[in-house]
């Protein structure tokens, strides 16, 4: 090792000295000593690595005071919130990366109330004895869907896993090859079937599966017939799939339970609002299916949850499965879910008050009005000479695996800058204190007003004002 390196290594800032310096600073006084020491070690070890890797000749070691300053900055950084509010300007209403469904005001209020004190989570107030957390939403779920019984768990992936494990562990689960999909985020139907302990029995082909394909696969090893909503994937053209009602009849004939993984959990007839048809929970139950699973935070418009509806005997088996305890729903989710379900007692009210449904069904004219308001606001800002804003027509998407081929008409604000590329604009907006997540198309930055509320205009205006001149 050359002399220069040796000297540098010898003169590395001493952790104990840095610690002594830090103890005099007030901000440090509150962080655990071990945490501070670990941060010191990281910094000094980075310096050591830099020297060993051949720091160049005029490499200057920072002083102990400088290292102490850096540690303080790291501690300050730890106080910055990572999980933060963002403005969703993408026009994708159920955006999994942006937290899916925003909660309604009523649901939020209920979460606050349950979170801030004690609650009747597992206490039966009628009888004054231990109760079940699952009972709070069971009656309303059954009433609204027509199902005999209901259970809620952590998310739909958990609901599918738990149901398959209960009905088909060590047995075959029959699924059409056209439905062996990946939903996104590592959720693949064949993998979840394998993890449930069921054996995948694929039938039919990618584009066409007939009732006879299912019937031929039924045997002593069959545990369940599974139908999967293909979510954000569609096969077009020469296709054929078997209706749920035909599968139910087949299952009944052979005494085999039929399960429907509905995914989105739509409870509203969306075609009434000029949108395409999404299978509803009520329709699935009315078909006589043995068990249906769906998410709480997709089209249902509630918190992350997995909802399992179905026949009493099947739900009884599921409730006895030890996995249920491992996948159980927490009280804040339950509070939000109960309040969300109550909104469906007035379906038109649900469409008006649940943010997901409100966004999805908002008339174009209202969105255009909002776009004009935002445009006026943005055109007033001082750097308008280098930024130009205009209104464009475009399309929003439902997201969350619902209505995947439907383009929902919307109004966009297109932003162009004289100095910055659309990518640079996008990055600037993404790094704001309240980040604005926009999309880029046709060489411009686009803000979709369908997913932007008027309350969020201030963040957008401020964001563009921060761009400088
Ligand atoms: C989204 C989806 C899932 C996974 O649900 P999560 O709530 O994200 O766990 C499973 N199946 C289908 C068909 C889906 O659309």
Short mmCIF file of C-alpha atoms and ligand atoms in Angstrom, two decimals:
data_model
loop_
_atom_site.label_atom_id
_atom_site.label_comp_id
_atom_site.label_asym_id
_atom_site.label_seq_id
_atom_site.Cartn_x
_atom_site.Cartn_y
_atom_site.Cartn_z
CA UNK A 1 0.00 0.00 0.00
CA UNK A 2 1.38 3.41 -0.88
CA UNK A 3 2.28 5.95 1.79
CA UNK A 4 -0.48 8.31 0.79
CA UNK A 5 -3.16 5.69 1.40
CA UNK A 6 -1.64 4.71 4.74
CA UNK A 7 -1.65 8.31 5.93
CA UNK A 8 -5.21 8.83 4.79
CA UNK A 9 -6.39 5.69 6.56
CA UNK A 10 -4.58 6.70 9.73
CA UNK A 11 -6.23 10.10 9.65
CA UNK A 12 -9.77 8.86 9.10
CA UNK A 13 -12.23 10.72 11.35
CA UNK A 14 -12.54 8.92 14.69
CA UNK A 15 -16.03 7.70 15.46
CA UNK A 16 -15.70 8.52 19.16
CA UNK A 17 -14.64 12.09 18.41
CA UNK A 18 -17.53 12.55 15.99
CA UNK A 19 -19.87 11.18 18.66
CA UNK A 20 -18.50 13.68 21.19
CA UNK A 21 -19.11 16.53 18.77
CA UNK A 22 -22.63 15.29 18.10
CA UNK A 23 -23.57 15.01 21.76
CA UNK A 24 -23.36 18.79 21.96
CA UNK A 25 -26.01 19.20 19.23
CA UNK A 26 -29.63 19.29 20.33
CA UNK A 27 -31.16 17.38 17.41
CA UNK A 28 -28.90 14.47 18.18
CA UNK A 29 -29.95 14.32 21.81
CA UNK A 30 -33.22 12.60 20.85
CA UNK A 31 -31.97 9.90 18.47
CA UNK A 32 -30.85 6.61 20.08
CA UNK A 33 -27.08 6.57 20.56
CA UNK A 34 -26.72 3.26 18.72
CA UNK A 35 -28.49 4.67 15.67
CA UNK A 36 -26.18 7.67 15.58
CA UNK A 37 -23.12 5.50 16.00
CA UNK A 38 -24.24 3.23 13.14
CA UNK A 39 -24.61 6.26 10.87
CA UNK A 40 -21.11 7.46 11.87
CA UNK A 41 -19.72 4.04 11.06
CA UNK A 42 -21.41 4.02 7.64
CA UNK A 43 -19.85 7.34 6.73
CA UNK A 44 -16.37 6.45 7.96
CA UNK A 45 -16.51 3.06 6.31
CA UNK A 46 -17.50 4.71 3.00
CA UNK A 47 -14.43 6.94 3.33
CA UNK A 48 -12.22 3.93 4.04
CA UNK A 49 -13.56 2.11 0.97
CA UNK A 50 -12.94 5.18 -1.18
CA UNK A 51 -9.31 5.33 -0.01
CA UNK A 52 -8.73 1.60 -0.53
CA UNK A 53 -10.26 1.71 -3.99
CA UNK A 54 -7.58 4.23 -4.90
CA UNK A 55 -8.69 7.70 -4.00
CA UNK A 56 -6.84 10.13 -6.20
CA UNK A 57 -3.95 12.24 -4.97
CA UNK A 58 -5.80 15.36 -3.98
CA UNK A 59 -8.40 13.35 -2.03
CA UNK A 60 -9.26 15.39 1.04
CA UNK A 61 -10.56 13.75 4.17
CA UNK A 62 -13.53 15.55 5.72
CA UNK A 63 -13.00 16.93 9.19
CA UNK A 64 -14.76 15.38 12.17
CA UNK A 65 -17.05 18.41 12.29
CA UNK A 66 -18.00 17.82 8.67
CA UNK A 67 -18.76 14.16 9.35
CA UNK A 68 -20.87 15.19 12.34
CA UNK A 69 -22.81 17.58 10.10
CA UNK A 70 -23.39 14.80 7.61
CA UNK A 71 -24.69 12.51 10.34
CA UNK A 72 -27.13 15.20 11.41
CA UNK A 73 -28.35 15.52 7.85
CA UNK A 74 -28.89 11.77 7.67
CA UNK A 75 -30.92 11.88 10.87
CA UNK A 76 -32.96 14.74 9.50
CA UNK A 77 -33.53 12.69 6.35
CA UNK A 78 -34.95 9.88 8.46
CA UNK A 79 -37.65 12.24 9.66
CA UNK A 80 -38.87 12.86 6.11
CA UNK A 81 -41.94 10.83 5.39
CA UNK A 82 -41.45 8.18 2.73
CA UNK A 83 -45.09 7.18 2.34
CA UNK A 84 -46.60 10.45 1.23
CA UNK A 85 -49.61 12.02 -0.39
CA UNK A 86 -49.23 12.43 -4.15
CA UNK A 87 -51.44 14.02 -6.78
CA UNK A 88 -52.56 11.37 -9.24
CA UNK A 89 -52.55 13.14 -12.60
CA UNK A 90 -52.25 9.91 -14.58
CA UNK A 91 -55.95 9.40 -15.21
CA UNK A 92 -55.68 5.80 -14.01
CA UNK A 93 -58.39 5.69 -11.38
CA UNK A 94 -57.42 2.50 -9.53
CA UNK A 95 -53.64 2.88 -9.66
CA UNK A 96 -51.97 0.09 -7.70
CA UNK A 97 -48.66 1.99 -7.42
CA UNK A 98 -50.47 5.04 -6.08
CA UNK A 99 -52.49 3.26 -3.41
CA UNK A 100 -55.59 2.18 -5.35
CA UNK A 101 -58.91 3.43 -3.95
CA UNK A 102 -58.99 6.67 -1.95
CA UNK A 103 -61.39 6.29 0.97
CA UNK A 104 -64.66 8.16 1.32
CA UNK A 105 -64.95 10.81 4.01
CA UNK A 106 -67.27 8.65 6.08
CA UNK A 107 -64.81 5.77 5.95
CA UNK A 108 -61.94 8.03 6.99
CA UNK A 109 -63.93 9.35 9.90
CA UNK A 110 -64.70 5.84 11.07
CA UNK A 111 -61.02 4.84 10.83
CA UNK A 112 -60.07 7.82 13.01
CA UNK A 113 -62.65 6.98 15.62
CA UNK A 114 -61.66 3.32 15.86
CA UNK A 115 -57.94 4.13 15.74
CA UNK A 116 -57.85 6.72 18.45
CA UNK A 117 -59.41 4.66 21.20
CA UNK A 118 -60.76 1.27 22.12
CA UNK A 119 -63.38 -0.45 20.00
CA UNK A 120 -65.75 -3.41 19.95
CA UNK A 121 -63.37 -5.26 17.59
CA UNK A 122 -63.81 -8.66 19.21
CA UNK A 123 -66.50 -7.88 21.73
CA UNK A 124 -70.17 -8.66 21.35
CA UNK A 125 -71.94 -5.63 22.79
CA UNK A 126 -75.35 -7.39 22.84
CA UNK A 127 -74.25 -10.33 24.91
CA UNK A 128 -71.38 -8.70 26.74
CA UNK A 129 -68.94 -11.42 25.79
CA UNK A 130 -66.17 -12.18 23.32
CA UNK A 131 -67.21 -11.63 19.71
CA UNK A 132 -65.68 -12.15 16.29
CA UNK A 133 -64.01 -9.37 14.32
CA UNK A 134 -65.43 -10.83 11.13
CA UNK A 135 -69.03 -10.35 12.28
CA UNK A 136 -69.07 -6.55 11.90
CA UNK A 137 -69.29 -6.66 8.13
CA UNK A 138 -70.78 -10.11 7.62
CA UNK A 139 -74.46 -9.20 7.71
CA UNK A 140 -74.19 -6.25 5.37
CA UNK A 141 -72.01 -8.17 2.89
CA UNK A 142 -74.51 -11.05 2.85
CA UNK A 143 -77.52 -8.78 2.51
CA UNK A 144 -76.07 -6.72 -0.32
CA UNK A 145 -74.69 -9.67 -2.28
CA UNK A 146 -77.27 -12.34 -1.54
CA UNK A 147 -74.57 -14.66 -0.20
CA UNK A 148 -75.20 -17.03 2.72
CA UNK A 149 -72.01 -16.14 4.57
CA UNK A 150 -68.97 -13.87 4.34
CA UNK A 151 -65.41 -13.58 5.63
CA UNK A 152 -62.88 -10.79 5.13
CA UNK A 153 -59.10 -11.13 5.10
CA UNK A 154 -56.04 -9.01 4.34
CA UNK A 155 -56.34 -8.80 0.54
CA UNK A 156 -57.74 -10.75 -2.39
CA UNK A 157 -54.50 -12.67 -2.91
CA UNK A 158 -54.97 -13.95 0.65
CA UNK A 159 -58.64 -14.70 -0.03
CA UNK A 160 -57.72 -16.81 -3.08
CA UNK A 161 -54.90 -18.60 -1.27
CA UNK A 162 -57.04 -19.37 1.77
CA UNK A 163 -60.03 -20.56 -0.25
CA UNK A 164 -57.95 -22.80 -2.53
CA UNK A 165 -56.05 -24.20 0.42
CA UNK A 166 -59.30 -25.02 2.22
CA UNK A 167 -61.07 -26.59 -0.75
CA UNK A 168 -58.31 -28.18 -2.73
CA UNK A 169 -55.13 -28.88 -0.74
CA UNK A 170 -53.63 -32.06 -2.19
CA UNK A 171 -56.40 -32.13 -4.79
CA UNK A 172 -56.76 -30.75 -8.29
CA UNK A 173 -58.00 -27.28 -9.07
CA UNK A 174 -59.41 -27.15 -12.59
CA UNK A 175 -58.73 -23.87 -14.43
CA UNK A 176 -59.04 -22.81 -18.07
CA UNK A 177 -55.73 -22.13 -19.84
CA UNK A 178 -57.26 -18.82 -20.90
CA UNK A 179 -57.43 -17.74 -17.26
CA UNK A 180 -53.93 -18.61 -16.05
CA UNK A 181 -53.06 -14.95 -15.86
CA UNK A 182 -50.65 -12.71 -14.03
CA UNK A 183 -52.50 -9.88 -12.33
CA UNK A 184 -49.34 -7.86 -11.71
CA UNK A 185 -47.04 -7.47 -8.74
CA UNK A 186 -46.05 -11.16 -8.73
CA UNK A 187 -49.60 -12.45 -8.40
CA UNK A 188 -49.81 -15.31 -10.87
CA UNK A 189 -52.69 -17.74 -10.76
CA UNK A 190 -50.54 -20.88 -11.30
CA UNK A 191 -48.15 -19.79 -8.51
CA UNK A 192 -50.88 -19.03 -6.01
CA UNK A 193 -52.50 -22.39 -6.78
CA UNK A 194 -49.17 -24.13 -6.16
CA UNK A 195 -48.64 -22.27 -2.87
CA UNK A 196 -52.14 -23.19 -1.72
CA UNK A 197 -51.16 -26.84 -1.95
CA UNK A 198 -53.62 -27.48 -4.77
CA UNK A 199 -52.53 -29.16 -7.98
CA UNK A 200 -53.15 -27.18 -11.11
CA UNK A 201 -55.24 -29.03 -13.65
CA UNK A 202 -55.32 -26.84 -16.76
CA UNK A 203 -58.00 -27.38 -19.36
CA UNK A 204 -58.82 -26.01 -22.81
CA UNK A 205 -56.55 -23.68 -24.74
CA UNK A 206 -55.45 -20.06 -24.41
CA UNK A 207 -58.27 -18.75 -26.56
CA UNK A 208 -60.99 -21.39 -26.31
CA UNK A 209 -62.22 -23.53 -23.47
CA UNK A 210 -65.49 -25.49 -23.54
CA UNK A 211 -67.65 -27.03 -20.87
CA UNK A 212 -66.61 -30.49 -22.09
CA UNK A 213 -62.98 -29.62 -21.27
CA UNK A 214 -63.93 -29.06 -17.65
CA UNK A 215 -66.19 -32.12 -17.56
CA UNK A 216 -63.45 -34.39 -18.95
CA UNK A 217 -61.02 -33.26 -16.25
CA UNK A 218 -63.34 -34.07 -13.34
CA UNK A 219 -62.39 -37.15 -11.38
CA UNK A 220 -61.77 -38.46 -7.87
CA UNK A 221 -58.80 -36.09 -7.49
CA UNK A 222 -60.80 -32.93 -8.20
CA UNK A 223 -61.00 -30.42 -5.35
CA UNK A 224 -62.40 -27.30 -6.98
CA UNK A 225 -63.38 -25.74 -10.28
CA UNK A 226 -61.90 -22.25 -10.44
CA UNK A 227 -62.97 -19.38 -12.65
CA UNK A 228 -60.70 -16.33 -12.75
CA UNK A 229 -61.54 -12.86 -13.96
CA UNK A 230 -58.71 -12.14 -16.39
CA UNK A 231 -58.44 -8.56 -15.06
CA UNK A 232 -56.29 -6.36 -17.24
CA UNK A 233 -55.97 -8.93 -20.00
CA UNK A 234 -58.31 -9.73 -22.87
CA UNK A 235 -58.17 -12.31 -25.61
CA UNK A 236 -59.85 -11.01 -28.74
CA UNK A 237 -61.06 -12.73 -31.88
CA UNK A 238 -61.63 -16.47 -32.05
CA UNK A 239 -62.47 -17.09 -28.40
CA UNK A 240 -64.79 -19.12 -26.25
CA UNK A 241 -65.18 -19.33 -22.51
CA UNK A 242 -67.64 -21.10 -20.27
CA UNK A 243 -70.23 -19.03 -18.43
CA UNK A 244 -70.11 -19.18 -14.65
CA UNK A 245 -73.67 -20.57 -14.54
CA UNK A 246 -72.65 -23.55 -16.71
CA UNK A 247 -69.70 -24.27 -14.42
CA UNK A 248 -72.00 -24.07 -11.40
CA UNK A 249 -74.33 -26.64 -12.98
CA UNK A 250 -71.39 -28.89 -13.76
CA UNK A 251 -70.03 -28.57 -10.22
CA UNK A 252 -73.44 -29.39 -8.73
CA UNK A 253 -73.78 -32.49 -10.88
CA UNK A 254 -70.45 -33.85 -9.60
CA UNK A 255 -70.58 -32.45 -6.07
CA UNK A 256 -67.55 -30.23 -6.67
CA UNK A 257 -67.37 -26.66 -5.36
CA UNK A 258 -67.04 -23.87 -7.92
CA UNK A 259 -65.02 -20.80 -7.02
CA UNK A 260 -65.00 -17.45 -8.85
CA UNK A 261 -62.05 -15.08 -8.36
CA UNK A 262 -63.80 -11.90 -9.41
CA UNK A 263 -60.87 -9.58 -8.76
CA UNK A 264 -62.41 -6.15 -8.87
CA UNK A 265 -65.55 -6.73 -6.82
CA UNK A 266 -67.86 -4.47 -8.75
CA UNK A 267 -71.23 -4.03 -7.00
CA UNK A 268 -72.72 -1.45 -9.36
CA UNK A 269 -74.08 -1.95 -12.88
CA UNK A 270 -71.48 0.19 -14.62
CA UNK A 271 -73.19 -0.06 -18.02
CA UNK A 272 -75.88 2.25 -16.62
CA UNK A 273 -73.26 4.97 -16.53
CA UNK A 274 -72.18 4.60 -20.13
CA UNK A 275 -69.33 2.26 -19.24
CA UNK A 276 -68.73 -1.31 -20.34
CA UNK A 277 -70.04 -4.31 -18.47
CA UNK A 278 -68.11 -5.62 -15.49
CA UNK A 279 -69.41 -8.77 -13.85
CA UNK A 280 -70.94 -7.82 -10.50
CA UNK A 281 -70.63 -9.61 -7.18
CA UNK A 282 -74.43 -9.92 -7.02
CA UNK A 283 -74.53 -11.65 -10.43
CA UNK A 284 -71.85 -14.13 -9.42
CA UNK A 285 -73.69 -15.01 -6.20
CA UNK A 286 -77.01 -15.24 -8.05
CA UNK A 287 -75.43 -17.80 -10.40
CA UNK A 288 -75.24 -20.11 -7.40
CA UNK A 289 -71.44 -20.18 -7.25
CA UNK A 290 -70.10 -21.77 -4.06
CA UNK A 291 -67.54 -19.09 -3.28
CA UNK A 292 -66.54 -15.69 -4.70
CA UNK A 293 -63.44 -13.67 -3.84
CA UNK A 294 -62.61 -10.04 -4.63
CA UNK A 295 -60.58 -7.04 -3.49
CA UNK A 296 -61.80 -4.28 -1.20
CA UNK A 297 -59.73 -1.53 -2.82
CA UNK A 298 -60.49 -1.92 -6.50
CA UNK A 299 -63.94 -1.10 -7.92
CA UNK A 300 -65.53 -1.63 -4.52
CA UNK A 301 -63.84 1.62 -3.49
CA UNK A 302 -62.80 0.69 0.03
CA UNK A 303 -59.63 -0.27 1.90
CA UNK A 304 -57.22 -3.08 0.98
CA UNK A 305 -59.06 -6.27 1.90
CA UNK A 306 -60.00 -9.65 0.51
CA UNK A 307 -63.67 -10.52 0.65
CA UNK A 308 -64.88 -14.10 0.54
CA UNK A 309 -68.59 -14.72 0.01
CA UNK A 310 -70.33 -18.02 -0.40
CA UNK A 311 -72.22 -21.01 0.87
CA UNK A 312 -72.42 -21.54 4.63
CA UNK A 313 -70.74 -24.96 4.70
CA UNK A 314 -67.80 -23.76 2.63
CA UNK A 315 -67.32 -20.59 4.65
CA UNK A 316 -67.48 -22.68 7.84
CA UNK A 317 -64.55 -24.76 6.55
CA UNK A 318 -62.59 -21.67 5.58
CA UNK A 319 -63.11 -20.09 9.01
CA UNK A 320 -61.67 -23.19 10.65
CA UNK A 321 -58.51 -23.08 8.51
CA UNK A 322 -55.55 -21.97 10.70
CA UNK A 323 -54.37 -19.80 7.79
CA UNK A 324 -57.34 -17.50 8.43
CA UNK A 325 -55.65 -16.23 11.58
CA UNK A 326 -52.46 -15.52 9.67
CA UNK A 327 -54.30 -13.55 7.00
CA UNK A 328 -56.69 -11.71 9.27
CA UNK A 329 -57.92 -8.22 8.62
CA UNK A 330 -56.94 -5.40 10.94
CA UNK A 331 -59.30 -3.09 12.79
CA UNK A 332 -58.60 0.07 10.76
CA UNK A 333 -59.34 -1.78 7.55
CA UNK A 334 -62.45 -3.25 9.05
CA UNK A 335 -63.68 0.17 10.13
CA UNK A 336 -63.18 1.53 6.61
CA UNK A 337 -64.73 -1.51 4.98
CA UNK A 338 -67.86 -1.44 7.14
CA UNK A 339 -68.40 2.23 6.33
CA UNK A 340 -67.74 1.64 2.61
CA UNK A 341 -70.28 -1.19 2.49
CA UNK A 342 -72.90 0.97 4.21
CA UNK A 343 -72.68 3.39 1.28
CA UNK A 344 -74.04 0.62 -0.96
CA UNK A 345 -77.36 0.68 0.91
CA UNK A 346 -77.94 3.67 -1.37
CA UNK A 347 -76.32 2.65 -4.67
CA UNK A 348 -76.66 6.10 -6.22
CA UNK A 349 -75.16 7.59 -3.09
CA UNK A 350 -72.27 5.12 -3.37
CA UNK A 351 -71.57 6.29 -6.91
CA UNK A 352 -71.70 9.90 -5.72
CA UNK A 353 -69.57 9.48 -2.58
CA UNK A 354 -67.05 6.67 -3.09
CA UNK A 355 -64.11 8.38 -4.80
CA UNK A 356 -63.38 5.52 -7.23
CA UNK A 357 -66.95 5.34 -8.50
CA UNK A 358 -67.29 9.11 -8.53
CA UNK A 359 -64.19 9.47 -10.72
CA UNK A 360 -65.23 6.66 -12.98
CA UNK A 361 -68.69 8.04 -13.65
CA UNK A 362 -68.02 11.77 -13.61
CA UNK A 363 -69.56 13.41 -16.71
CA UNK A 364 -67.05 14.74 -19.23
CA UNK A 365 -68.60 18.22 -19.07
CA UNK A 366 -67.70 18.50 -15.36
CA UNK A 367 -64.16 17.40 -16.04
CA UNK A 368 -63.84 19.93 -18.84
CA UNK A 369 -65.03 22.66 -16.49
CA UNK A 370 -62.38 21.68 -13.97
CA UNK A 371 -59.75 21.66 -16.72
CA UNK A 372 -60.67 25.22 -17.72
CA UNK A 373 -60.39 26.37 -14.10
CA UNK A 374 -56.95 24.83 -13.74
CA UNK A 375 -55.86 26.24 -17.07
CA UNK A 376 -56.85 29.77 -15.99
CA UNK A 377 -54.94 29.30 -12.75
CA UNK A 378 -51.81 28.02 -14.48
CA UNK A 379 -51.83 30.72 -17.14
CA UNK A 380 -51.58 33.33 -14.39
CA UNK A 381 -48.28 32.12 -13.02
CA UNK A 382 -45.25 34.29 -13.54
CA UNK A 383 -43.15 31.92 -15.66
CA UNK A 384 -45.84 31.59 -18.30
CA UNK A 385 -43.46 32.92 -20.93
CA UNK A 386 -41.49 29.68 -20.87
CA UNK A 387 -44.37 27.33 -20.05
CA UNK A 388 -47.40 26.83 -22.21
CA UNK A 389 -50.59 25.12 -21.15
CA UNK A 390 -53.46 23.92 -23.30
CA UNK A 391 -56.51 21.69 -22.96
CA UNK A 392 -56.64 18.46 -24.93
CA UNK A 393 -59.05 15.57 -25.32
CA UNK A 394 -57.91 12.20 -24.07
CA UNK A 395 -58.81 8.99 -22.32
CA UNK A 396 -58.65 7.85 -18.70
CA UNK A 397 -58.48 4.22 -17.60
CA UNK A 398 -60.27 2.41 -14.77
CA UNK A 399 -57.16 0.45 -13.72
CA UNK A 400 -57.20 -2.29 -11.09
CA UNK A 401 -57.96 -4.88 -13.73
CA UNK A 402 -61.42 -3.48 -14.45
CA UNK A 403 -62.70 -2.44 -17.89
CA UNK A 404 -59.23 -2.93 -19.40
CA UNK A 405 -60.17 -2.02 -22.95
CA UNK A 406 -62.35 0.93 -22.09
CA UNK A 407 -61.08 4.41 -22.87
CA UNK A 408 -63.04 6.82 -20.71
CA UNK A 409 -63.21 10.27 -22.32
CA UNK A 410 -61.48 12.97 -20.30
CA UNK A 411 -59.92 16.44 -20.44
CA UNK A 412 -56.15 16.81 -20.19
CA UNK A 413 -53.90 19.77 -19.66
CA UNK A 414 -50.87 19.53 -21.89
CA UNK A 415 -47.77 21.29 -20.59
CA UNK A 416 -44.80 22.33 -22.69
CA UNK A 417 -41.70 24.18 -21.64
CA UNK A 418 -39.31 26.23 -23.77
CA UNK A 419 -36.31 24.92 -21.82
CA UNK A 420 -37.26 21.54 -20.42
CA UNK A 421 -38.12 18.26 -22.08
CA UNK A 422 -41.34 16.50 -21.03
CA UNK A 423 -39.18 14.03 -19.12
CA UNK A 424 -37.48 16.82 -17.19
CA UNK A 425 -40.87 18.37 -16.41
CA UNK A 426 -42.16 15.01 -15.23
CA UNK A 427 -39.15 14.60 -12.96
CA UNK A 428 -39.53 18.07 -11.49
CA UNK A 429 -43.18 17.41 -10.62
CA UNK A 430 -42.32 14.03 -9.15
CA UNK A 431 -39.76 15.56 -6.78
CA UNK A 432 -42.07 18.17 -5.25
CA UNK A 433 -43.01 18.09 -1.59
CA UNK A 434 -46.43 16.86 -2.69
CA UNK A 435 -45.35 14.97 -5.81
CA UNK A 436 -47.49 15.22 -8.91
CA UNK A 437 -47.47 12.03 -10.96
CA UNK A 438 -48.17 12.89 -14.58
CA UNK A 439 -47.93 11.05 -17.87
CA UNK A 440 -46.02 11.78 -21.03
CA UNK A 441 -47.45 11.35 -24.51
CA UNK A 442 -46.99 12.96 -27.91
CA UNK A 443 -43.90 14.83 -26.69
CA UNK A 444 -45.86 16.64 -24.01
CA UNK A 445 -46.56 16.31 -20.33
CA UNK A 446 -50.21 15.52 -19.64
CA UNK A 447 -52.31 16.11 -16.53
CA UNK A 448 -55.57 14.15 -16.55
CA UNK A 449 -58.31 16.07 -14.78
CA UNK A 450 -60.45 12.97 -14.15
CA UNK A 451 -58.21 11.96 -11.24
CA UNK A 452 -57.37 15.48 -10.01
CA UNK A 453 -59.63 17.21 -7.47
CA UNK A 454 -60.06 20.94 -7.23
CA UNK A 455 -58.48 20.86 -3.77
CA UNK A 456 -55.28 19.68 -5.43
CA UNK A 457 -55.00 22.63 -7.82
CA UNK A 458 -52.89 24.56 -5.33
CA UNK A 459 -50.18 21.86 -5.33
CA UNK A 460 -50.06 21.91 -9.12
CA UNK A 461 -49.89 25.68 -9.34
CA UNK A 462 -47.16 25.83 -6.70
CA UNK A 463 -45.29 23.05 -8.45
CA UNK A 464 -45.08 24.98 -11.69
CA UNK A 465 -44.23 28.22 -9.89
CA UNK A 466 -41.20 26.46 -8.38
CA UNK A 467 -39.86 25.81 -11.88
CA UNK A 468 -38.27 29.25 -11.99
CA UNK A 469 -38.17 31.46 -15.03
C1 LIG B 1 -56.37 -7.89 -8.24
C2 LIG B 1 -56.69 -9.31 -8.35
C3 LIG B 1 -56.19 -10.21 -7.41
C4 LIG B 1 -55.30 -9.78 -6.27
O1 LIG B 1 -56.02 -8.98 -5.38
P1 LIG B 1 -55.26 -8.09 -4.28
O2 LIG B 1 -56.36 -7.42 -3.55
O3 LIG B 1 -54.37 -7.18 -5.04
O4 LIG B 1 -54.50 -9.02 -3.42
C5 LIG B 1 -56.53 -11.54 -7.55
N1 LIG B 1 -57.30 -11.95 -8.57
C6 LIG B 1 -57.80 -11.11 -9.50
C7 LIG B 1 -58.65 -11.65 -10.60
C8 LIG B 1 -57.50 -9.76 -9.42
O5 LIG B 1 -57.99 -8.92 -10.34
#
